[in-house]
Amino acid sequence: MNEQDRPPRRTAANWVLAGLISAFGMVVFVATVLDGRADSALLFVLLPTALAATLALLPGRTAHGRVFVITTIALLLAAVALHEGAICVILAAPLVYAVSHGTTALIRALRDASRPYAVIAVPLLLLPGLEGSGPAPRIAPDQSVEVVRVVALPADQVATRLAAGPRPVPVRSVPLRLLGVPTPGQVSGDGLDPGDRWMFGYHGSAHGPGGHLLAEVETVGVQRVGFRFVEDSSITARWFRWRHATLSWRAVDGRHTEVRIRVDYTRGLDPSWYFGPIQQVLLGAGTGHLLDMMALR
């Protein structure tokens, strides 16, 4: 067997790195338990720490293999450190992998082409990710999502059920369930008259303290109601900020009604070309969940 064909061996550096990762994980684990979150310490601290330490003991055979291991370890440790913001790490992971492996491939290609001076082009790959970092401006942070649903109810019954206000229901959206996106666990309020308020309460979880969102009827028209958001201490405020919502409905025929809800929000994550579409999908699913809470079935 040739020297280069032999599988790579663990070195002292691998063991040192695994030891440092384990020590970091134990410190965070103890701090999490002392903070009263022992229920989530195993899942959000111990498990990713164990995975990161195991990866540290796996020497990479190729450049891309080593980059994958290092990137994965960094993401796992970031999830441990952020804890409540682990969902952000999950959403950003594909982008991080793409940038790290793309940069590696470009550097190798330039090296093989014997043009080392071309490496100065590598930082240009990072420019699209600088949006919102300070010197780079944010691009179109104000977004909106609209969900339309035709229900088997006459328009007058739809109006009655909407006026009764939303009520908590199980989440049907697969993306919301898979990511564990926080959804309202306590809802109160009713009415479609100016000044009426709906409150959406979020239970505390591994993602952090719950908080609540308070919406108030601002404008009323013919089969149309506009809401403004007067208070938002909910856990979702770290990812986006609600600005305005419009709820409308119209009769399709004597037994069917089209219900439409449009939500305007400000995106909290950058870059826009990556997180913009992701938040559009998740907010669309969340808006659909709001319609589920209106008992329009």
XYZ file of C-alpha atoms in Angstrom:
297
model
C 0.000 0.000 0.000
C 1.340 3.391 -0.974
C 1.860 6.017 1.679
C -0.798 8.276 0.155
C -3.290 5.387 0.009
C -3.116 4.750 3.735
C -6.078 6.036 5.728
C -5.288 9.152 7.768
C -4.614 8.583 11.457
C -5.720 10.471 14.487
C -3.095 12.786 15.844
C -2.613 14.478 19.176
C -4.264 17.569 17.706
C -7.461 15.580 17.109
C -7.571 14.480 20.748
C -6.810 17.977 22.031
C -9.570 19.475 19.887
C -12.053 16.821 21.042
C -11.076 17.531 24.652
C -11.564 21.275 24.269
C -14.955 20.736 22.630
C -16.032 18.399 25.436
C -14.913 20.904 28.094
C -16.805 23.704 26.359
C -19.908 21.541 26.145
C -19.778 20.612 29.822
C -19.484 24.248 30.869
C -22.506 25.207 28.770
C -24.394 22.105 29.952
C -23.888 22.967 33.627
C -24.823 26.602 33.002
C -27.979 25.517 31.184
C -29.039 23.186 33.984
C -28.378 25.836 36.647
C -30.488 28.237 34.586
C -33.450 25.902 35.012
C -33.473 24.484 31.479
C -32.460 20.911 32.219
C -35.241 19.664 29.936
C -33.468 21.035 26.870
C -29.827 20.675 27.993
C -29.531 17.112 26.657
C -30.957 17.907 23.227
C -29.500 21.360 22.602
C -26.168 21.063 24.421
C -25.039 17.513 25.126
C -26.037 15.969 21.787
C -24.390 18.550 19.473
C -21.310 18.605 21.735
C -20.975 14.824 21.483
C -21.343 14.990 17.693
C -18.735 17.762 17.442
C -16.259 15.869 19.631
C -16.754 12.722 17.550
C -16.138 14.622 14.324
C -12.965 16.081 15.822
C -11.598 12.539 16.103
C -12.238 11.807 12.426
C -9.220 12.933 10.375
C -10.198 14.073 6.902
C -8.800 12.311 3.854
C -9.414 15.139 1.341
C -9.533 18.916 1.476
C -13.300 18.957 1.108
C -13.558 16.286 3.791
C -11.566 18.395 6.231
C -13.583 21.498 5.345
C -16.814 19.587 5.936
C -15.648 18.385 9.355
C -14.414 21.815 10.452
C -17.562 23.564 9.196
C -19.847 21.044 10.879
C -17.985 21.358 14.176
C -18.261 25.147 13.987
C -22.024 24.944 13.302
C -22.602 22.476 16.141
C -20.677 24.643 18.612
C -22.548 27.724 17.408
C -25.818 25.889 18.070
C -24.606 25.018 21.574
C -23.526 28.590 22.292
C -26.679 30.182 20.914
C -28.963 27.499 22.351
C -32.168 29.509 21.953
C -31.085 30.560 18.482
C -30.259 27.052 17.268
C -32.974 27.354 14.645
C -30.994 30.189 13.033
C -27.965 27.900 12.775
C -30.105 25.253 11.077
C -31.442 27.749 8.555
C -27.985 29.181 7.853
C -26.208 25.808 7.577
C -26.755 25.291 3.804
C -25.368 28.767 3.099
C -22.309 28.180 5.307
C -21.583 24.822 3.662
C -21.969 26.316 0.185
C -19.571 29.186 0.901
C -16.945 27.011 2.609
C -16.906 24.302 -0.049
C -17.176 26.817 -2.890
C -14.200 28.749 -1.567
C -12.227 25.529 -1.149
C -12.979 24.430 -4.701
C -12.005 27.824 -6.108
C -8.704 27.932 -4.211
C -7.818 24.420 -5.376
C -8.710 25.273 -8.970
C -6.570 28.406 -8.896
C -3.692 26.522 -7.336
C -3.890 23.778 -9.960
C -3.924 26.450 -12.674
C -0.624 27.817 -11.297
C -2.059 31.306 -10.939
C -1.751 32.039 -7.232
C -2.295 35.774 -7.753
C -5.885 35.000 -8.678
C -6.562 34.162 -5.000
C -7.291 37.857 -4.495
C -10.644 37.136 -6.146
C -11.668 34.849 -3.257
C -12.771 37.697 -0.931
C -15.194 38.751 -3.654
C -17.162 35.601 -2.873
C -17.865 36.991 0.579
C -19.384 40.252 -0.636
C -22.930 38.868 -1.083
C -22.862 37.817 2.570
C -21.897 41.235 3.963
C -25.403 42.643 3.605
C -26.656 44.123 6.855
C -23.291 43.682 8.591
C -22.762 47.414 9.094
C -21.158 49.143 6.125
C -23.254 47.168 3.641
C -26.902 48.302 3.365
C -29.890 46.014 3.810
C -31.775 45.102 0.644
C -35.590 45.150 0.744
C -36.024 44.216 4.423
C -39.762 44.994 4.228
C -41.583 41.992 2.828
C -45.146 40.707 2.703
C -46.875 37.379 2.379
C -50.428 36.586 1.310
C -52.468 33.435 1.814
C -55.785 32.781 0.081
C -58.135 29.981 1.026
C -61.621 29.046 -0.201
C -63.744 27.598 2.602
C -67.050 25.739 2.412
C -68.997 28.338 4.362
C -71.284 31.195 3.291
C -69.898 34.711 3.724
C -72.106 35.552 6.739
C -70.892 32.499 8.676
C -67.289 33.354 7.796
C -67.774 36.854 9.208
C -69.251 35.395 12.418
C -66.368 32.979 12.917
C -63.762 35.623 12.187
C -65.387 37.932 14.741
C -65.107 35.163 17.354
C -61.340 35.468 17.090
C -58.630 32.801 16.748
C -58.110 29.805 19.001
C -55.046 27.542 19.404
C -54.978 24.494 17.127
C -52.312 21.860 16.325
C -49.749 22.892 13.715
C -50.337 21.187 10.345
C -47.444 22.758 8.412
C -44.579 20.291 7.910
C -41.827 22.982 7.733
C -43.017 24.578 10.963
C -43.105 21.222 12.749
C -39.733 20.024 11.454
C -37.953 23.236 12.482
C -39.833 23.525 15.745
C -40.862 27.088 14.893
C -42.657 28.643 17.898
C -46.406 29.059 17.396
C -49.015 30.633 19.689
C -50.017 28.362 22.551
C -52.436 30.795 24.158
C -54.787 33.099 22.272
C -57.382 35.534 23.604
C -59.520 38.341 22.250
C -62.212 38.657 19.633
C -64.140 41.218 17.595
C -63.705 43.020 14.285
C -64.531 46.538 15.448
C -61.945 49.340 15.696
C -59.988 48.970 18.920
C -60.701 45.264 19.393
C -57.562 43.347 20.290
C -56.272 39.829 19.733
C -53.426 38.501 21.878
C -51.164 35.646 20.793
C -49.142 34.159 23.638
C -46.061 31.978 23.145
C -45.025 29.403 25.717
C -41.393 29.307 26.746
C -39.411 26.496 25.153
C -35.876 25.437 24.273
C -35.827 28.397 21.900
C -36.219 30.814 24.796
C -38.888 32.722 26.738
C -42.268 32.942 25.072
C -43.675 36.470 25.196
C -46.742 37.654 23.331
C -47.971 39.541 20.278
C -50.816 42.046 20.548
C -52.810 42.967 17.432
C -55.432 45.709 17.325
C -58.175 46.340 14.755
C -57.202 49.592 13.071
C -59.489 49.941 10.059
C -62.792 48.349 9.082
C -64.307 48.234 5.586
C -66.754 46.147 3.637
C -65.641 42.560 4.338
C -62.174 43.838 5.146
C -60.337 44.461 8.431
C -56.896 45.980 8.965
C -54.757 45.208 12.022
C -51.809 47.023 13.518
C -49.419 45.437 15.986
C -49.174 47.461 19.162
C -46.862 45.208 21.177
C -44.480 42.390 20.334
C -42.408 40.680 23.018
C -42.720 37.264 21.374
C -39.802 34.961 20.683
C -40.320 35.432 16.934
C -39.350 39.117 17.197
C -35.673 38.123 16.873
C -36.314 36.893 13.319
C -38.842 39.406 11.983
C -41.070 42.291 13.039
C -44.786 42.388 12.270
C -45.932 45.653 10.663
C -49.514 45.306 9.420
C -52.098 42.672 8.516
C -55.217 42.782 6.379
C -57.990 40.200 6.586
C -60.670 40.148 3.876
C -63.296 37.777 2.553
C -65.790 37.597 -0.338
C -68.493 35.195 -1.403
C -67.574 32.857 -4.242
C -71.090 31.419 -4.358
C -73.851 30.719 -1.874
C -71.843 28.036 -0.063
C -68.214 29.051 -0.538
C -66.202 32.066 0.583
C -62.701 33.196 -0.325
C -60.696 34.304 2.705
C -57.531 36.314 2.139
C -54.955 37.460 4.659
C -51.957 39.623 3.872
C -49.195 40.222 6.405
C -46.503 42.891 6.070
C -43.334 42.338 8.071
C -39.709 43.430 8.324
C -37.158 40.674 7.839
C -34.601 40.408 10.625
C -32.076 38.117 8.918
C -29.629 38.829 6.105
C -28.551 38.373 3.357
C -31.838 38.985 1.567
C -31.148 36.670 -1.367
C -30.919 33.719 1.047
C -33.081 34.475 4.092
C -35.679 36.453 2.129
C -37.175 33.395 0.380
C -36.807 31.243 3.507
C -38.729 33.685 5.662
C -41.280 34.104 2.879
C -41.993 30.361 3.005
C -42.075 30.162 6.801
C -44.247 33.265 7.184
C -46.589 31.883 4.537
C -46.907 28.689 6.574
C -47.399 30.734 9.736
C -50.127 32.822 8.087
C -51.822 29.621 6.958
C -51.691 28.443 10.579
C -53.450 31.656 11.592
C -56.283 30.822 9.213
C -56.429 27.350 10.777
C -56.961 29.062 14.139
C -60.042 30.844 12.789
C -62.149 27.625 12.700
C -63.122 28.127 9.070
C -63.828 24.439 8.435
